[in-house]
mmCIF file of N, CA, C and O in Angstrom:
data_model
loop_
_atom_site.group_PDB
_atom_site.id
_atom_site.type_symbol
_atom_site.label_atom_id
_atom_site.label_comp_id
_atom_site.label_asym_id
_atom_site.label_seq_id
_atom_site.Cartn_x
_atom_site.Cartn_y
_atom_site.Cartn_z
ATOM 1 N N UNK A 1122 311.412 -103.333 174.211
ATOM 2 C CA UNK A 1122 310.770 -104.732 173.998
ATOM 3 C C UNK A 1122 310.633 -104.692 172.170
ATOM 4 O O UNK A 1122 310.816 -105.900 172.078
ATOM 5 N N UNK A 1123 310.314 -103.845 171.986
ATOM 6 C CA UNK A 1123 310.050 -103.836 170.554
ATOM 7 C C UNK A 1123 311.082 -104.236 169.606
ATOM 8 O O UNK A 1123 311.062 -104.760 168.789
ATOM 9 N N UNK A 1124 312.607 -103.854 170.092
ATOM 10 C CA UNK A 1124 313.601 -103.997 169.222
ATOM 11 C C UNK A 1124 314.058 -105.692 169.222
ATOM 12 O O UNK A 1124 314.189 -106.377 168.241
ATOM 13 N N UNK A 1125 313.847 -106.322 170.182
ATOM 14 C CA UNK A 1125 313.567 -108.145 170.447
ATOM 15 C C UNK A 1125 312.677 -108.798 169.095
ATOM 16 O O UNK A 1125 312.808 -109.314 168.569
ATOM 17 N N UNK A 1126 311.578 -107.661 169.148
ATOM 18 C CA UNK A 1126 310.807 -108.354 168.218
ATOM 19 C C UNK A 1126 310.883 -108.160 166.818
ATOM 20 O O UNK A 1126 310.615 -109.014 166.213
ATOM 21 N N UNK A 1127 311.501 -107.608 166.442
ATOM 22 C CA UNK A 1127 311.906 -106.847 164.887
ATOM 23 C C UNK A 1127 313.389 -107.760 164.258
ATOM 24 O O UNK A 1127 313.774 -107.708 163.455
ATOM 25 N N UNK A 1128 313.668 -108.137 166.024
ATOM 26 C CA UNK A 1128 315.006 -108.933 165.193
ATOM 27 C C UNK A 1128 314.601 -110.521 164.822
ATOM 28 O O UNK A 1128 315.257 -111.606 163.668
ATOM 29 N N UNK A 1129 313.127 -110.912 165.150
ATOM 30 C CA UNK A 1129 312.445 -112.237 164.842
ATOM 31 C C UNK A 1129 312.764 -112.253 163.052
ATOM 32 O O UNK A 1129 312.042 -111.869 162.775
ATOM 33 N N UNK A 1130 313.585 -113.461 163.098
ATOM 34 C CA UNK A 1130 313.601 -113.629 161.530
ATOM 35 C C UNK A 1130 314.076 -112.795 160.623
ATOM 36 O O UNK A 1130 314.468 -112.698 159.248
ATOM 37 N N UNK A 1131 315.030 -111.808 161.498
ATOM 38 C CA UNK A 1131 315.737 -110.811 160.630
ATOM 39 C C UNK A 1131 317.216 -112.036 160.307
ATOM 40 O O UNK A 1131 318.029 -112.926 160.920
ATOM 41 N N UNK A 1132 317.449 -111.623 158.833
ATOM 42 C CA UNK A 1132 318.901 -111.870 158.328
ATOM 43 C C UNK A 1132 320.159 -111.222 159.380
ATOM 44 O O UNK A 1132 321.397 -112.011 159.218
ATOM 45 N N UNK A 1133 319.614 -110.254 159.212
ATOM 46 C CA UNK A 1133 321.261 -109.148 159.716
ATOM 47 C C UNK A 1133 320.670 -108.174 160.031
ATOM 48 O O UNK A 1133 319.280 -107.521 160.046
ATOM 49 N N UNK A 1134 321.507 -106.701 160.309
ATOM 50 C CA UNK A 1134 321.011 -105.445 160.985
ATOM 51 C C UNK A 1134 321.348 -104.151 160.029
ATOM 52 O O UNK A 1134 322.288 -104.295 159.729
ATOM 53 N N UNK A 1135 320.715 -103.463 159.849
ATOM 54 C CA UNK A 1135 321.271 -102.305 159.357
ATOM 55 C C UNK A 1135 320.876 -101.195 160.098
ATOM 56 O O UNK A 1135 319.763 -101.362 160.302
ATOM 57 N N UNK A 1136 321.888 -100.259 160.327
ATOM 58 C CA UNK A 1136 321.992 -99.273 161.224
ATOM 59 C C UNK A 1136 322.005 -98.110 160.699
ATOM 60 O O UNK A 1136 322.618 -97.506 160.129
ATOM 61 N N UNK A 1137 321.340 -97.187 160.661
ATOM 62 C CA UNK A 1137 320.911 -95.604 160.297
ATOM 63 C C UNK A 1137 321.417 -94.756 161.463
ATOM 64 O O UNK A 1137 320.286 -94.531 162.094
ATOM 65 N N UNK A 1138 322.263 -94.042 160.787
ATOM 66 C CA UNK A 1138 322.743 -93.430 162.103
ATOM 67 C C UNK A 1138 322.359 -91.286 161.381
ATOM 68 O O UNK A 1138 322.551 -91.109 160.474
ATOM 69 N N UNK A 1139 322.005 -91.014 162.052
ATOM 70 C CA UNK A 1139 321.894 -89.687 161.877
ATOM 71 C C UNK A 1139 322.719 -88.618 162.309
ATOM 72 O O UNK A 1139 323.185 -88.259 163.564
ATOM 73 N N UNK A 1140 323.943 -88.111 161.041
ATOM 74 C CA UNK A 1140 325.024 -87.421 161.703
ATOM 75 C C UNK A 1140 324.776 -86.283 161.856
ATOM 76 O O UNK A 1140 325.445 -85.216 162.809
ATOM 77 N N UNK A 1141 323.530 -85.526 162.237
ATOM 78 C CA UNK A 1141 323.359 -84.132 162.858
ATOM 79 C C UNK A 1141 322.842 -84.083 164.239
ATOM 80 O O UNK A 1141 322.455 -83.027 164.623
ATOM 81 N N UNK A 1142 322.360 -85.365 164.756
ATOM 82 C CA UNK A 1142 322.236 -85.469 166.053
ATOM 83 C C UNK A 1142 323.636 -85.210 167.198
ATOM 84 O O UNK A 1142 324.513 -85.239 166.191
ATOM 85 N N UNK A 1143 323.032 -84.615 167.886
ATOM 86 C CA UNK A 1143 324.459 -84.118 168.782
ATOM 87 C C UNK A 1143 325.622 -84.978 169.001
ATOM 88 O O UNK A 1143 326.939 -84.740 168.941
ATOM 89 N N UNK A 1144 324.980 -86.216 169.290
ATOM 90 C CA UNK A 1144 326.402 -87.414 169.430
ATOM 91 C C UNK A 1144 325.958 -88.705 168.446
ATOM 92 O O UNK A 1144 325.730 -89.552 168.783
ATOM 93 N N UNK A 1145 326.110 -88.599 167.331
ATOM 94 C CA UNK A 1145 325.816 -89.589 166.518
ATOM 95 C C UNK A 1145 326.876 -91.070 166.534
ATOM 96 O O UNK A 1145 326.454 -91.786 166.793
ATOM 97 N N UNK A 1146 327.960 -90.512 167.121
ATOM 98 C CA UNK A 1146 329.096 -92.087 167.647
ATOM 99 C C UNK A 1146 328.502 -92.481 168.409
ATOM 100 O O UNK A 1146 328.304 -93.732 168.477
ATOM 101 N N UNK A 1147 327.964 -91.749 169.794
ATOM 102 C CA UNK A 1147 327.172 -92.139 170.686
ATOM 103 C C UNK A 1147 326.019 -92.952 170.547
ATOM 104 O O UNK A 1147 325.832 -93.970 171.064
ATOM 105 N N UNK A 1148 325.146 -92.494 169.905
ATOM 106 C CA UNK A 1148 324.034 -93.078 169.278
ATOM 107 C C UNK A 1148 324.513 -94.772 168.264
ATOM 108 O O UNK A 1148 323.605 -95.643 169.171
ATOM 109 N N UNK A 1149 325.336 -94.480 167.974
ATOM 110 C CA UNK A 1149 325.765 -95.946 167.227
ATOM 111 C C UNK A 1149 325.930 -96.726 167.703
ATOM 112 O O UNK A 1149 325.447 -97.908 167.803
ATOM 113 N N UNK A 1150 326.949 -96.284 169.094
ATOM 114 C CA UNK A 1150 327.413 -97.280 170.228
ATOM 115 C C UNK A 1150 325.968 -97.955 170.878
ATOM 116 O O UNK A 1150 325.933 -98.993 171.298
ATOM 117 N N UNK A 1151 325.153 -97.189 171.792
ATOM 118 C CA UNK A 1151 323.768 -97.415 171.795
ATOM 119 C C UNK A 1151 323.044 -98.811 171.151
ATOM 120 O O UNK A 1151 322.361 -99.475 171.603
ATOM 121 N N UNK A 1152 323.259 -98.359 169.752
ATOM 122 C CA UNK A 1152 322.171 -99.149 168.682
ATOM 123 C C UNK A 1152 323.153 -100.725 169.007
ATOM 124 O O UNK A 1152 322.405 -101.775 169.054
ATOM 125 N N UNK A 1153 324.286 -100.333 168.590
ATOM 126 C CA UNK A 1153 324.948 -101.767 168.911
ATOM 127 C C UNK A 1153 324.841 -102.144 170.029
ATOM 128 O O UNK A 1153 325.404 -103.545 170.121
ATOM 129 N N UNK A 1154 325.035 -101.791 171.084
ATOM 130 C CA UNK A 1154 325.188 -102.568 172.428
ATOM 131 C C UNK A 1154 323.457 -102.684 172.744
ATOM 132 O O UNK A 1154 323.582 -104.072 173.370
ATOM 133 N N UNK A 1155 322.617 -102.692 171.883
ATOM 134 C CA UNK A 1155 321.345 -103.000 172.171
ATOM 135 C C UNK A 1155 321.446 -104.243 171.363
ATOM 136 O O UNK A 1155 320.330 -105.084 172.278
ATOM 137 N N UNK A 1156 322.108 -104.189 170.262
ATOM 138 C CA UNK A 1156 321.665 -105.282 169.620
ATOM 139 C C UNK A 1156 322.570 -106.286 169.215
ATOM 140 O O UNK A 1156 323.205 -107.301 168.489
ATOM 141 N N UNK A 1157 323.617 -106.622 170.508
ATOM 142 C CA UNK A 1157 324.997 -107.011 170.450
ATOM 143 C C UNK A 1157 324.914 -108.725 170.374
ATOM 144 O O UNK A 1157 325.908 -108.924 169.168
ATOM 145 N N UNK A 1158 323.837 -109.048 170.884
ATOM 146 C CA UNK A 1158 323.916 -111.223 171.029
ATOM 147 C C UNK A 1158 323.463 -111.161 169.258
ATOM 148 O O UNK A 1158 323.349 -111.964 168.836
ATOM 149 N N UNK A 1159 322.099 -110.590 169.019
ATOM 150 C CA UNK A 1159 322.114 -110.618 167.395
ATOM 151 C C UNK A 1159 323.316 -110.502 166.609
ATOM 152 O O UNK A 1159 323.455 -111.266 165.678
ATOM 153 N N UNK A 1160 324.389 -109.144 166.391
ATOM 154 C CA UNK A 1160 325.131 -108.997 165.726
ATOM 155 C C UNK A 1160 326.227 -110.141 166.075
ATOM 156 O O UNK A 1160 326.480 -110.381 164.662
ATOM 157 N N UNK A 1161 326.070 -110.144 166.958
ATOM 158 C CA UNK A 1161 327.053 -111.510 167.476
ATOM 159 C C UNK A 1161 326.894 -112.878 166.345
ATOM 160 O O UNK A 1161 327.290 -113.824 165.940
ATOM 161 N N UNK A 1162 325.767 -112.887 165.858
ATOM 162 C CA UNK A 1162 325.476 -114.623 165.095
ATOM 163 C C UNK A 1162 325.144 -114.195 163.862
ATOM 164 O O UNK A 1162 324.487 -115.055 162.968
ATOM 165 N N UNK A 1163 325.209 -112.918 163.206
ATOM 166 C CA UNK A 1163 324.851 -112.561 162.086
ATOM 167 C C UNK A 1163 325.420 -111.031 161.656
ATOM 168 O O UNK A 1163 327.016 -111.415 162.175
ATOM 169 N N UNK A 1164 325.224 -110.026 160.971
ATOM 170 C CA UNK A 1164 326.385 -108.784 160.287
ATOM 171 C C UNK A 1164 325.287 -108.014 160.503
ATOM 172 O O UNK A 1164 324.141 -107.917 160.644
ATOM 173 N N UNK A 1165 326.112 -106.663 160.648
ATOM 174 C CA UNK A 1165 325.818 -105.318 160.746
ATOM 175 C C UNK A 1165 326.481 -104.778 159.815
ATOM 176 O O UNK A 1165 327.427 -104.657 158.986
ATOM 177 N N UNK A 1166 325.552 -103.535 158.793
ATOM 178 C CA UNK A 1166 325.878 -102.597 158.285
ATOM 179 C C UNK A 1166 325.137 -100.979 158.535
ATOM 180 O O UNK A 1166 324.372 -101.300 158.717
ATOM 181 N N UNK A 1167 326.070 -100.241 158.412
ATOM 182 C CA UNK A 1167 325.791 -98.882 158.817
ATOM 183 C C UNK A 1167 325.974 -97.906 157.727
ATOM 184 O O UNK A 1167 326.450 -97.416 156.924
ATOM 185 N N UNK A 1168 324.409 -97.302 157.638
ATOM 186 C CA UNK A 1168 324.136 -96.144 156.952
ATOM 187 C C UNK A 1168 324.275 -94.458 157.735
ATOM 188 O O UNK A 1168 323.695 -94.581 158.547
ATOM 189 N N UNK A 1169 324.910 -93.692 156.939
ATOM 190 C CA UNK A 1169 324.962 -92.955 157.822
ATOM 191 C C UNK A 1169 324.170 -91.314 156.933
ATOM 192 O O UNK A 1169 324.614 -91.494 155.955
ATOM 193 N N UNK A 1170 323.140 -90.949 157.507
ATOM 194 C CA UNK A 1170 322.429 -90.075 156.852
ATOM 195 C C UNK A 1170 322.725 -88.473 157.378
ATOM 196 O O UNK A 1170 323.598 -88.406 158.446
ATOM 197 N N UNK A 1171 321.986 -87.777 156.796
ATOM 198 C CA UNK A 1171 322.179 -86.217 157.020
ATOM 199 C C UNK A 1171 323.843 -85.623 157.253
ATOM 200 O O UNK A 1171 323.569 -84.526 157.696
ATOM 201 N N UNK A 1172 323.975 -86.271 156.287
ATOM 202 C CA UNK A 1172 325.699 -86.003 156.054
ATOM 203 C C UNK A 1172 325.854 -84.557 155.380
ATOM 204 O O UNK A 1172 326.780 -83.638 155.459
ATOM 205 N N UNK A 1173 324.875 -84.013 154.899
ATOM 206 C CA UNK A 1173 324.766 -82.898 153.948
ATOM 207 C C UNK A 1173 324.726 -81.775 154.852
ATOM 208 O O UNK A 1173 324.774 -80.882 154.972
ATOM 209 N N UNK A 1174 323.856 -82.194 156.099
ATOM 210 C CA UNK A 1174 323.528 -80.998 157.492
ATOM 211 C C UNK A 1174 324.512 -80.962 158.232
ATOM 212 O O UNK A 1174 324.568 -79.891 159.124
ATOM 213 N N UNK A 1175 325.968 -81.808 158.522
ATOM 214 C CA UNK A 1175 326.913 -82.135 159.221
ATOM 215 C C UNK A 1175 327.709 -83.111 158.865
ATOM 216 O O UNK A 1175 327.390 -84.085 158.672
ATOM 217 N N UNK A 1176 328.715 -82.708 158.610
ATOM 218 C CA UNK A 1176 329.782 -83.471 157.621
ATOM 219 C C UNK A 1176 330.951 -84.081 159.023
ATOM 220 O O UNK A 1176 331.312 -84.848 158.353
ATOM 221 N N UNK A 1177 330.832 -83.414 159.839
ATOM 222 C CA UNK A 1177 331.642 -84.169 161.068
ATOM 223 C C UNK A 1177 330.795 -84.792 161.859
ATOM 224 O O UNK A 1177 329.659 -84.196 162.103
ATOM 225 N N UNK A 1178 330.861 -85.930 162.795
ATOM 226 C CA UNK A 1178 331.953 -86.496 161.927
ATOM 227 C C UNK A 1178 331.860 -87.488 160.865
ATOM 228 O O UNK A 1178 331.176 -87.826 160.190
ATOM 229 N N UNK A 1179 333.059 -87.941 160.561
ATOM 230 C CA UNK A 1179 333.300 -88.422 158.794
ATOM 231 C C UNK A 1179 333.029 -90.018 158.979
ATOM 232 O O UNK A 1179 333.262 -90.609 160.164
ATOM 233 N N UNK A 1180 333.053 -90.408 158.023
ATOM 234 C CA UNK A 1180 332.959 -92.053 157.844
ATOM 235 C C UNK A 1180 334.125 -92.544 158.349
ATOM 236 O O UNK A 1180 333.658 -93.645 159.050
ATOM 237 N N UNK A 1181 335.208 -92.132 158.361
ATOM 238 C CA UNK A 1181 336.522 -92.538 158.834
ATOM 239 C C UNK A 1181 336.092 -92.660 160.612
ATOM 240 O O UNK A 1181 336.653 -93.766 161.660
ATOM 241 N N UNK A 1182 335.470 -91.493 160.869
ATOM 242 C CA UNK A 1182 335.189 -91.707 162.764
ATOM 243 C C UNK A 1182 334.476 -92.635 162.479
ATOM 244 O O UNK A 1182 334.362 -93.672 164.331
ATOM 245 N N UNK A 1183 333.535 -93.139 162.043
ATOM 246 C CA UNK A 1183 332.815 -94.464 162.737
ATOM 247 C C UNK A 1183 333.410 -95.406 162.726
ATOM 248 O O UNK A 1183 333.152 -97.030 163.546
ATOM 249 N N UNK A 1184 333.998 -95.752 161.363
ATOM 250 C CA UNK A 1184 334.894 -96.561 161.515
ATOM 251 C C UNK A 1184 336.065 -97.126 162.517
ATOM 252 O O UNK A 1184 335.959 -98.201 162.679
ATOM 253 N N UNK A 1185 336.601 -95.852 162.921
ATOM 254 C CA UNK A 1185 337.253 -96.284 164.252
ATOM 255 C C UNK A 1185 336.363 -96.349 165.068
ATOM 256 O O UNK A 1185 337.228 -97.444 165.972
ATOM 257 N N UNK A 1186 335.685 -95.719 165.287
ATOM 258 C CA UNK A 1186 334.773 -96.501 166.298
ATOM 259 C C UNK A 1186 334.385 -97.861 166.300
ATOM 260 O O UNK A 1186 334.358 -98.999 167.476
ATOM 261 N N UNK A 1187 333.802 -98.230 165.275
ATOM 262 C CA UNK A 1187 333.643 -99.761 165.145
ATOM 263 C C UNK A 1187 334.658 -100.687 165.294
ATOM 264 O O UNK A 1187 334.714 -101.672 166.044
ATOM 265 N N UNK A 1188 335.523 -100.137 165.024
ATOM 266 C CA UNK A 1188 336.778 -100.920 165.426
ATOM 267 C C UNK A 1188 337.613 -100.904 166.709
ATOM 268 O O UNK A 1188 337.656 -101.862 166.942
ATOM 269 N N UNK A 1189 336.945 -99.918 167.567
ATOM 270 C CA UNK A 1189 337.671 -100.132 168.776
ATOM 271 C C UNK A 1189 336.441 -100.923 169.673
ATOM 272 O O UNK A 1189 336.752 -101.314 170.830
ATOM 273 N N UNK A 1190 335.290 -100.981 169.162
ATOM 274 C CA UNK A 1190 334.447 -102.051 169.719
ATOM 275 C C UNK A 1190 334.717 -103.257 169.683
ATOM 276 O O UNK A 1190 333.806 -103.881 170.127
ATOM 277 N N UNK A 1191 335.534 -103.740 168.523
ATOM 278 C CA UNK A 1191 336.146 -105.045 167.861
ATOM 279 C C UNK A 1191 335.008 -105.568 167.343
ATOM 280 O O UNK A 1191 335.100 -107.269 167.442
ATOM 281 N N UNK A 1192 334.569 -105.092 166.375
ATOM 282 C CA UNK A 1192 333.457 -105.640 165.606
ATOM 283 C C UNK A 1192 334.881 -106.396 164.502
ATOM 284 O O UNK A 1192 335.242 -105.103 163.575
ATOM 285 N N UNK A 1193 334.737 -107.541 164.322
ATOM 286 C CA UNK A 1193 335.349 -107.894 163.086
ATOM 287 C C UNK A 1193 334.715 -109.109 162.367
ATOM 288 O O UNK A 1193 333.995 -110.066 163.095
ATOM 289 N N UNK A 1194 334.347 -108.734 161.296
ATOM 290 C CA UNK A 1194 334.761 -108.182 160.414
ATOM 291 C C UNK A 1194 334.520 -106.738 160.785
ATOM 292 O O UNK A 1194 333.250 -106.837 160.718
ATOM 293 N N UNK A 1195 335.027 -105.453 160.469
ATOM 294 C CA UNK A 1195 334.765 -104.135 160.600
ATOM 295 C C UNK A 1195 333.607 -104.092 159.470
ATOM 296 O O UNK A 1195 333.102 -104.529 157.993
ATOM 297 N N UNK A 1196 331.777 -103.874 159.802
ATOM 298 C CA UNK A 1196 331.069 -103.403 159.446
ATOM 299 C C UNK A 1196 331.239 -102.396 158.363
ATOM 300 O O UNK A 1196 332.379 -101.488 158.424
ATOM 301 N N UNK A 1197 330.581 -102.828 156.982
ATOM 302 C CA UNK A 1197 330.753 -101.914 156.308
ATOM 303 C C UNK A 1197 329.706 -100.486 156.466
ATOM 304 O O UNK A 1197 328.977 -100.231 157.063
ATOM 305 N N UNK A 1198 330.453 -99.127 155.655
ATOM 306 C CA UNK A 1198 329.880 -97.519 156.253
ATOM 307 C C UNK A 1198 329.733 -97.152 155.346
ATOM 308 O O UNK A 1198 330.802 -97.018 154.870
ATOM 309 N N UNK A 1199 328.342 -96.868 155.142
ATOM 310 C CA UNK A 1199 328.018 -95.638 153.871
ATOM 311 C C UNK A 1199 327.586 -94.563 154.428
ATOM 312 O O UNK A 1199 326.775 -94.306 155.217
ATOM 313 N N UNK A 1200 327.943 -93.715 153.155
ATOM 314 C CA UNK A 1200 327.008 -92.210 153.466
ATOM 315 C C UNK A 1200 325.471 -92.444 152.650
ATOM 316 O O UNK A 1200 325.876 -93.063 151.474
ATOM 317 N N UNK A 1201 324.717 -92.330 153.256
ATOM 318 C CA UNK A 1201 323.404 -92.414 152.549
ATOM 319 C C UNK A 1201 322.337 -91.382 152.613
ATOM 320 O O UNK A 1201 322.416 -90.809 153.879
ATOM 321 N N UNK A 1202 321.459 -91.262 151.757
ATOM 322 C CA UNK A 1202 320.193 -90.597 151.963
ATOM 323 C C UNK A 1202 318.920 -91.847 151.903
ATOM 324 O O UNK A 1202 318.448 -92.141 150.998
ATOM 325 N N UNK A 1203 318.725 -91.783 152.802
ATOM 326 C CA UNK A 1203 317.623 -93.110 153.329
ATOM 327 C C UNK A 1203 316.208 -92.392 152.287
ATOM 328 O O UNK A 1203 315.553 -93.859 152.568
ATOM 329 N N UNK A 1204 315.834 -91.556 152.004
ATOM 330 C CA UNK A 1204 315.123 -91.676 150.923
ATOM 331 C C UNK A 1204 315.361 -92.049 149.781
ATOM 332 O O UNK A 1204 314.244 -92.229 148.736
ATOM 333 N N UNK A 1205 316.625 -92.175 149.363
ATOM 334 C CA UNK A 1205 316.903 -92.738 147.946
ATOM 335 C C UNK A 1205 316.741 -94.117 147.694
ATOM 336 O O UNK A 1205 317.432 -95.259 149.213
ATOM 337 N N UNK A 1206 315.916 -94.618 147.131
ATOM 338 C CA UNK A 1206 315.965 -96.198 146.912
ATOM 339 C C UNK A 1206 317.007 -97.021 146.351
ATOM 340 O O UNK A 1206 317.631 -98.188 147.393
ATOM 341 N N UNK A 1207 317.937 -96.073 145.887
ATOM 342 C CA UNK A 1207 319.070 -96.816 145.241
ATOM 343 C C UNK A 1207 320.208 -96.901 146.592
ATOM 344 O O UNK A 1207 321.145 -98.147 147.201
ATOM 345 N N UNK A 1208 320.504 -96.100 147.572
ATOM 346 C CA UNK A 1208 321.459 -95.939 148.533
ATOM 347 C C UNK A 1208 320.528 -97.296 149.301
ATOM 348 O O UNK A 1208 321.780 -97.503 150.177
ATOM 349 N N UNK A 1209 319.326 -97.337 149.528
ATOM 350 C CA UNK A 1209 319.064 -98.279 150.855
ATOM 351 C C UNK A 1209 319.173 -99.640 150.193
ATOM 352 O O UNK A 1209 319.415 -100.234 150.750
ATOM 353 N N UNK A 1210 318.958 -99.547 148.441
ATOM 354 C CA UNK A 1210 319.447 -101.073 148.057
ATOM 355 C C UNK A 1210 321.051 -101.541 148.358
ATOM 356 O O UNK A 1210 320.895 -102.305 149.019
ATOM 357 N N UNK A 1211 321.865 -100.284 148.268
ATOM 358 C CA UNK A 1211 323.251 -100.917 148.706
ATOM 359 C C UNK A 1211 323.384 -100.844 149.567
ATOM 360 O O UNK A 1211 324.213 -101.760 149.812
ATOM 361 N N UNK A 1212 322.969 -100.362 150.658
ATOM 362 C CA UNK A 1212 322.889 -101.058 152.378
ATOM 363 C C UNK A 1212 322.253 -102.337 152.366
ATOM 364 O O UNK A 1212 323.187 -103.403 153.078
ATOM 365 N N UNK A 1213 321.309 -102.552 151.965
ATOM 366 C CA UNK A 1213 320.879 -104.114 151.977
ATOM 367 C C UNK A 1213 322.113 -104.917 151.234
ATOM 368 O O UNK A 1213 322.330 -106.315 151.907
ATOM 369 N N UNK A 1214 322.347 -105.196 150.079
ATOM 370 C CA UNK A 1214 323.340 -105.685 149.158
ATOM 371 C C UNK A 1214 324.691 -105.773 149.884
ATOM 372 O O UNK A 1214 325.164 -106.816 149.745
ATOM 373 N N UNK A 1215 324.875 -104.296 150.617
ATOM 374 C CA UNK A 1215 326.039 -104.507 151.660
ATOM 375 C C UNK A 1215 326.215 -105.900 152.706
ATOM 376 O O UNK A 1215 326.916 -106.626 152.978
ATOM 377 N N UNK A 1216 325.011 -105.625 153.605
ATOM 378 C CA UNK A 1216 324.750 -106.380 154.530
ATOM 379 C C UNK A 1216 324.649 -108.128 153.754
ATOM 380 O O UNK A 1216 325.366 -108.861 154.549
ATOM 381 N N UNK A 1217 324.019 -108.361 152.759
ATOM 382 C CA UNK A 1217 324.245 -109.617 152.043
ATOM 383 C C UNK A 1217 325.506 -110.262 151.413
ATOM 384 O O UNK A 1217 325.765 -111.165 151.667
ATOM 385 N N UNK A 1218 326.071 -109.207 151.277
ATOM 386 C CA UNK A 1218 327.214 -109.520 150.648
ATOM 387 C C UNK A 1218 328.330 -110.011 152.153
ATOM 388 O O UNK A 1218 329.285 -110.771 152.050
ATOM 389 N N UNK A 1219 328.110 -109.335 153.244
ATOM 390 C CA UNK A 1219 328.878 -109.721 154.234
ATOM 391 C C UNK A 1219 328.387 -111.308 155.066
ATOM 392 O O UNK A 1219 329.469 -111.795 155.343
ATOM 393 N N UNK A 1220 327.291 -111.222 154.624
ATOM 394 C CA UNK A 1220 326.381 -112.340 154.975
ATOM 395 C C UNK A 1220 326.914 -113.633 154.065
ATOM 396 O O UNK A 1220 327.426 -114.734 154.559
ATOM 397 N N UNK A 1221 327.167 -113.374 152.798
ATOM 398 C CA UNK A 1221 327.441 -114.379 152.117
ATOM 399 C C UNK A 1221 328.347 -113.763 151.064
ATOM 400 O O UNK A 1221 327.665 -113.035 149.443
ATOM 401 N N UNK A 1222 329.692 -113.596 150.787
ATOM 402 C CA UNK A 1222 330.422 -113.257 149.902
ATOM 403 C C UNK A 1222 330.520 -113.921 148.666
ATOM 404 O O UNK A 1222 330.538 -113.076 147.851
ATOM 405 N N UNK A 1223 329.848 -114.920 148.020
ATOM 406 C CA UNK A 1223 329.657 -115.320 147.027
ATOM 407 C C UNK A 1223 328.662 -115.012 146.259
ATOM 408 O O UNK A 1223 328.664 -115.157 145.420
ATOM 409 N N UNK A 1224 327.948 -114.123 146.846
ATOM 410 C CA UNK A 1224 326.715 -113.468 146.569
ATOM 411 C C UNK A 1224 327.277 -112.327 145.208
ATOM 412 O O UNK A 1224 326.657 -112.308 144.299
ATOM 413 N N UNK A 1225 328.376 -111.781 145.242
ATOM 414 C CA UNK A 1225 329.482 -110.955 144.109
ATOM 415 C C UNK A 1225 329.579 -111.655 143.335
ATOM 416 O O UNK A 1225 329.250 -111.131 142.228
ATOM 417 N N UNK A 1226 329.639 -112.994 143.138
ATOM 418 C CA UNK A 1226 330.044 -113.803 141.644
ATOM 419 C C UNK A 1226 329.100 -113.931 140.757
ATOM 420 O O UNK A 1226 328.872 -114.458 139.722
ATOM 421 N N UNK A 1227 327.546 -113.669 141.809
ATOM 422 C CA UNK A 1227 326.533 -114.271 140.885
ATOM 423 C C UNK A 1227 325.774 -113.498 140.476
ATOM 424 O O UNK A 1227 326.090 -112.259 140.272
#
């Protein structure tokens, strides 16, 4: 029920996936399933954390999974350190550019 509350007033969805978990691609699928209706009306960007602790799966595996789920356009997927202000800002900017590509020229 908390996830529904978090969606109220949100512009889009940022998903952080811990690559060191046993099944991070499955985790991503569960998050996207839970937010499926919300994502359909907005956009999603994916940040993969802890790639320094687990190099597999790589970013291409995430992109392949997103494509297999039919997300069009495919969401942006980045390697991020969630403690890094710059990395988190990059995720937010990617989400905003997905929502409004004209922002790139601004």
